Structure formats: C-alpha cells, structure tokens
XYZ file of C-alpha atoms in Angstrom:
327
model
C 45.545 14.601 11.500
C 44.061 15.160 14.902
C 40.577 16.830 14.648
C 41.009 19.984 16.925
C 37.093 20.278 17.052
C 37.333 16.563 18.797
C 40.335 15.995 20.817
C 40.857 19.168 22.325
C 42.026 19.643 26.026
C 41.507 23.829 27.335
C 44.349 23.967 30.235
C 43.790 27.615 31.619
C 41.988 30.510 31.351
C 42.345 34.210 31.614
C 39.834 37.648 31.697
C 40.662 41.012 30.480
C 41.354 43.316 32.686
C 37.990 45.270 31.394
C 36.064 42.011 32.371
C 34.898 41.959 28.666
C 36.736 39.263 27.146
C 37.657 35.770 27.689
C 40.620 33.787 27.101
C 41.544 30.503 26.701
C 44.547 27.900 26.239
C 44.912 24.171 24.739
C 47.174 21.328 24.498
C 48.231 22.725 20.745
C 49.313 26.124 21.550
C 46.134 28.299 20.708
C 44.766 30.967 22.706
C 41.127 31.575 22.011
C 39.565 35.281 22.206
C 36.186 35.198 23.121
C 33.549 38.439 23.741
C 31.760 38.012 26.490
C 29.468 41.037 25.919
C 27.851 38.658 23.115
C 27.163 35.847 26.140
C 23.543 36.547 26.712
C 23.163 37.776 22.952
C 20.545 35.423 20.592
C 20.980 36.983 17.693
C 25.141 37.490 17.311
C 26.875 36.260 14.166
C 29.372 34.570 16.370
C 27.184 31.928 17.602
C 26.721 29.034 15.572
C 23.118 27.391 14.469
C 23.463 25.346 17.718
C 23.636 28.681 20.140
C 27.195 27.814 20.691
C 29.652 30.511 20.581
C 32.722 30.765 18.390
C 35.825 32.971 19.771
C 36.265 36.061 17.881
C 40.045 34.936 16.335
C 43.325 32.778 17.791
C 46.812 33.705 19.323
C 48.939 31.106 17.857
C 51.687 29.586 19.708
C 55.014 28.908 18.749
C 53.657 25.484 18.862
C 53.306 23.006 22.081
C 50.789 23.295 24.722
C 49.999 26.332 26.748
C 49.587 25.075 30.423
C 49.011 28.601 32.260
C 47.401 32.081 31.144
C 47.130 35.071 33.770
C 46.281 38.428 33.111
C 47.520 41.932 34.121
C 46.738 45.345 34.043
C 48.795 45.420 30.682
C 49.683 41.901 29.773
C 48.071 38.786 28.665
C 50.804 36.518 29.941
C 50.954 32.756 28.941
C 53.226 30.077 30.352
C 54.192 27.367 27.908
C 57.452 24.870 28.259
C 60.475 26.260 29.012
C 59.526 30.055 28.363
C 56.870 32.733 29.176
C 55.246 34.916 26.639
C 53.541 38.405 26.976
C 51.153 40.252 24.822
C 49.398 43.377 24.949
C 45.504 43.313 25.463
C 45.010 46.089 23.252
C 46.620 44.006 20.501
C 45.067 40.382 22.064
C 41.373 42.095 21.529
C 42.740 43.711 18.208
C 43.205 40.421 16.806
C 46.596 41.498 16.138
C 49.049 39.910 19.088
C 51.500 41.813 19.478
C 54.544 39.692 21.610
C 56.072 42.452 23.874
C 58.045 39.884 25.970
C 59.668 36.585 26.301
C 60.929 35.365 30.036
C 62.649 31.988 29.472
C 62.642 29.295 32.411
C 66.161 28.242 33.557
C 67.282 25.410 32.081
C 66.953 22.133 34.271
C 70.514 20.577 34.973
C 71.416 17.144 33.799
C 68.059 16.913 31.706
C 67.243 17.494 27.852
C 63.479 18.205 27.973
C 62.479 22.205 29.207
C 60.293 22.406 32.433
C 56.615 23.103 31.829
C 55.001 26.503 33.155
C 52.311 24.739 34.565
C 50.886 27.800 37.007
C 50.975 31.667 37.050
C 49.988 33.719 39.696
C 50.591 37.722 39.719
C 51.416 39.590 42.142
C 49.704 43.329 41.900
C 51.534 45.000 44.525
C 55.199 44.429 43.594
C 54.579 44.012 39.815
C 55.913 40.198 40.338
C 55.096 36.812 38.478
C 55.104 33.793 40.577
C 55.520 30.757 38.170
C 55.410 26.765 39.150
C 56.784 24.728 37.226
C 57.883 21.130 36.042
C 61.396 21.291 37.805
C 59.817 21.115 40.690
C 60.763 25.008 41.701
C 58.815 28.178 42.073
C 60.147 31.095 40.267
C 59.300 34.982 41.184
C 60.133 37.346 38.032
C 60.528 40.717 37.600
C 57.780 41.980 35.265
C 59.707 45.357 34.644
C 62.584 43.606 33.092
C 62.543 40.128 33.060
C 64.610 39.577 35.981
C 64.616 36.309 38.271
C 64.433 37.833 41.713
C 64.518 34.398 43.957
C 63.714 30.688 43.586
C 61.843 28.789 46.024
C 63.037 24.977 46.361
C 61.956 22.183 47.881
C 59.153 20.570 46.327
C 61.003 17.015 44.836
C 57.667 16.630 42.618
C 56.526 18.988 39.598
C 54.145 21.688 40.492
C 50.630 21.543 39.946
C 49.591 25.386 40.854
C 50.713 28.300 43.127
C 48.074 30.563 44.725
C 48.871 34.108 46.545
C 47.152 36.110 48.936
C 48.851 38.562 50.323
C 52.365 37.719 51.152
C 51.638 34.454 51.646
C 52.505 31.913 48.544
C 50.799 28.054 48.846
C 51.711 25.275 46.041
C 50.356 22.043 45.784
C 52.482 19.500 43.847
C 53.102 16.162 42.700
C 55.059 14.998 45.887
C 51.757 15.138 47.810
C 52.557 18.200 49.508
C 50.999 21.662 50.085
C 53.944 24.456 51.049
C 53.342 27.489 52.564
C 55.952 30.453 51.464
C 56.529 34.140 52.914
C 57.181 36.065 49.795
C 60.169 37.772 51.378
C 61.893 34.397 52.087
C 63.019 31.854 50.143
C 62.179 28.872 52.807
C 58.825 27.052 53.166
C 56.774 28.705 56.113
C 54.758 25.379 56.770
C 54.073 22.181 54.849
C 51.170 19.701 54.853
C 51.002 16.320 53.989
C 47.376 15.657 53.171
C 48.120 12.077 52.123
C 49.167 11.121 55.606
C 45.547 11.462 56.945
C 43.334 8.922 56.792
C 40.204 10.577 56.160
C 41.449 12.058 53.115
C 43.835 9.289 51.276
C 43.175 7.787 48.507
C 45.896 5.578 47.850
C 44.550 4.055 44.260
C 44.737 7.995 43.449
C 47.403 8.591 44.877
C 49.401 11.477 46.917
C 49.587 14.261 44.433
C 47.762 17.520 44.881
C 46.325 19.151 42.430
C 45.649 22.371 43.455
C 45.731 24.343 46.501
C 44.255 28.124 47.444
C 44.305 30.234 50.616
C 42.665 33.076 52.107
C 43.311 35.057 55.291
C 42.107 32.100 57.689
C 41.877 28.904 55.523
C 43.527 26.413 52.898
C 41.531 24.110 50.372
C 43.720 21.273 48.515
C 42.980 18.200 46.952
C 44.386 15.729 43.997
C 44.608 12.114 44.846
C 43.633 13.143 48.171
C 40.350 14.407 49.163
C 38.990 17.962 48.875
C 39.938 19.193 52.208
C 39.836 22.597 54.333
C 42.666 23.574 56.701
C 42.444 26.133 59.784
C 46.019 28.040 59.234
C 46.010 28.425 62.790
C 45.829 25.756 63.934
C 46.740 23.710 60.516
C 44.181 21.173 61.558
C 41.374 19.576 58.930
C 38.054 21.109 59.720
C 36.338 20.086 56.700
C 36.023 17.046 53.866
C 33.967 17.361 51.248
C 31.631 15.044 49.801
C 33.116 14.589 46.283
C 32.156 10.813 45.652
C 32.407 10.880 41.465
C 35.686 13.569 42.044
C 38.228 10.960 40.997
C 41.103 13.742 41.855
C 40.894 17.221 42.412
C 42.602 19.646 39.910
C 40.879 22.821 40.300
C 39.884 23.908 44.180
C 39.559 27.989 44.840
C 37.623 30.276 47.389
C 35.284 32.966 46.371
C 33.579 34.879 49.133
C 32.182 32.493 51.689
C 32.184 29.368 49.130
C 34.669 27.103 47.819
C 34.722 26.150 43.568
C 36.269 22.583 43.348
C 36.609 19.981 40.064
C 38.510 17.487 38.496
C 38.384 13.860 37.247
C 34.183 13.580 37.405
C 31.026 14.655 35.969
C 30.569 18.031 37.920
C 31.789 21.244 38.923
C 31.204 21.730 42.510
C 30.397 25.139 44.828
C 30.322 24.485 48.682
C 29.880 25.877 51.740
C 33.043 25.739 54.188
C 31.407 23.426 56.247
C 30.688 21.440 53.268
C 27.183 21.830 52.387
C 26.748 21.597 48.267
C 25.226 24.857 47.036
C 25.712 23.966 43.132
C 26.504 20.785 41.277
C 26.733 21.107 37.810
C 27.270 19.004 34.726
C 29.873 19.868 32.551
C 31.170 19.061 28.904
C 34.704 17.977 29.876
C 35.027 14.547 31.642
C 38.291 16.412 33.685
C 38.069 19.990 34.407
C 41.643 21.310 34.427
C 40.495 25.381 34.840
C 37.179 27.620 35.934
C 37.679 30.941 36.422
C 34.459 33.483 37.568
C 34.001 37.203 37.656
C 31.155 39.126 38.979
C 31.753 42.343 36.950
C 31.197 43.575 34.010
C 29.704 40.675 33.563
C 28.847 37.558 36.056
C 30.330 34.514 34.670
C 31.403 31.550 35.621
C 33.907 29.240 32.993
C 34.815 25.929 33.501
C 37.024 24.260 30.844
C 39.237 21.170 30.811
C 39.098 17.768 28.624
C 36.813 19.117 26.041
C 36.521 21.257 22.601
C 33.703 23.209 24.971
C 34.234 25.838 27.787
C 30.814 25.691 30.216
C 29.710 29.242 30.802
C 27.071 29.682 34.479
C 26.142 33.222 34.110
C 24.758 32.755 37.806
C 27.270 30.309 39.437
C 24.641 27.972 39.834
C 23.713 25.778 36.266
C 24.985 25.536 32.922
C 23.611 27.979 30.298
C 25.621 28.434 27.676
C 28.610 26.839 25.950
C 31.593 28.107 23.649
C 33.667 26.259 21.291
C 37.585 26.846 20.613
C 37.055 26.114 16.826
C 36.767 29.495 14.650
C-alpha cells in the first residue's frame, strides 16, 4: 500500500471566502482543511512536536485525483476526472462536507476515458465557472443551474491552466500556445506561441505552456519555454525572467506590481516586471503545482506540489512554517 505520508502530491489550493481557512487537494482524491488562525500560534494542538501544522479534517473524495479547486462566496468547488463537485463552505469548515451539486464534463467522443478538470476559474460577475479540461476544451458553466453556456475550442493539446481578467480569459495548453478569449464569444481573439521565440524556446523541455495569467496591460506565461512577460497591446516579449533552476513552469501569476512563479525546481520566485528577483524561496516540493496568496485577514503565501508538506510564507519573502496533509 502506498504510504501517503511519503508519496503525495498536492495539486491545488483555495482559501475560504472569509480568509480564515485554506483547503488543498491531492492525487488521492482528498481535500485537507486548515485553520489559518492557528498559523502564528506556537501552542496549538493541531501542531506536531516539530511545529508542522496538521489539517482540521479531510473532505474525502470518491476516488481519483482532484486536479483543481476554486472558491466562491458559497461553495468550495473541486475538479476531478470527468466531473465538478461543490460543497457548502459552512459544511466544509464544520467537518461535515455537504455536497450540493455535481456537474459532468461532456464525454469525449471516440475516447473511453473521461477528461481531467485541470483548472477552474470563477467569474463572480456572471456567476459562471470557467473550466479547462484534458479534452483540449474550455467549458463555461452557469453555476445557478449547472447549464453549459458555451464551449471554447481550438487548442490541440490538453489545458494546463485558465485565468480570467475582466471579460478576457487566457488559457495555457500542452500544444504550446497561449490563447486569449473574449468571454462573450467562442473564438480566440489572440494566439501566441512562445516556443517560436529563440529567447524562450527550450527544445529539451518541450513547447508546452504550464501557466499563463493576464491583467490590464500584461501577460505572463511559461512552461517548457522560459517564463516571459508580454505586452498586450503590441504582443511583444518585454522580459525574459532569469530562472536557471526552473526546469518547467507550472505557476505564474500577478500580484500587484510583482510576478510569482514556480515549477520544476528548488525555488519559488518573486519578480519585478523588469525581471529583478525580489524573492527566491526554497520549497519542500521538487515541483510546485500550486501557489495561492492572500493579504487579509491573514497575509499568507501557500506553496504546494510534489510533497506531503505545504510551505507557508507569512511575509511573502521567506518560508517560516509548514503544513502537512496527514491528520
């Protein structure tokens, strides 16, 4: 039997709407729930003698890995294999998770296996869920009734991530492209191929793009190709980030005037837009798959991946605590 204390990978994380709890999902279909109010405590019963904090409890899945998590004002939503499930936050926090809905991803024609739900983004303006899947498609669901509103097709490889800013959605795929979509349409408004740029291409790692994020003026992306910043108006590369030990990018996101990034490497990075390194945090995971941050009510950066531990930074600059997935 596999020892889950040793062999574990955390794929996704999400904060509760109140900001007092963190949830994390793993490859075994479990979701761990942590109290963030205990992070700064030195005498809490949920900590072991080594100072590593344990979860309050687990939400048990139905089997199979949980690839993605997202939080809404009312629900914790998880993407697994071929389906999306939602629990009320009240029941999750209380340790009596009450599943309120299940949405099935469309079956893949001529394929027996179901598509993984690799990425979830919540559109709070329209109460919609944007879903990046292993069948190369992005699905938009209405959360009120679970109805599929539209399908965004065009990628020829599975989706690694989707990110939303205003009405513009950006997607990163195994096919090596980053596509931008107008949420009101079903066709891509722009496509970039980082692997075609000699400054970014790393043929030994492949052309796949593991993460992409967007704001009003900029797009950041990386995967096999190097982490890079693109100006949206000109669609030109303005910065190639110095990450010699990052052999594959799985996390890339904006926070204020900085960029956070991680992946297959020993460090999690924090950059200025012009490429200056503001932070280089050693990680427990050999590959980082998830990083979530919040400022209030607790300032926390949570970094997770191929480890049973989740690294916690309470000032965004250095590692100061750890969580463990095991009860």
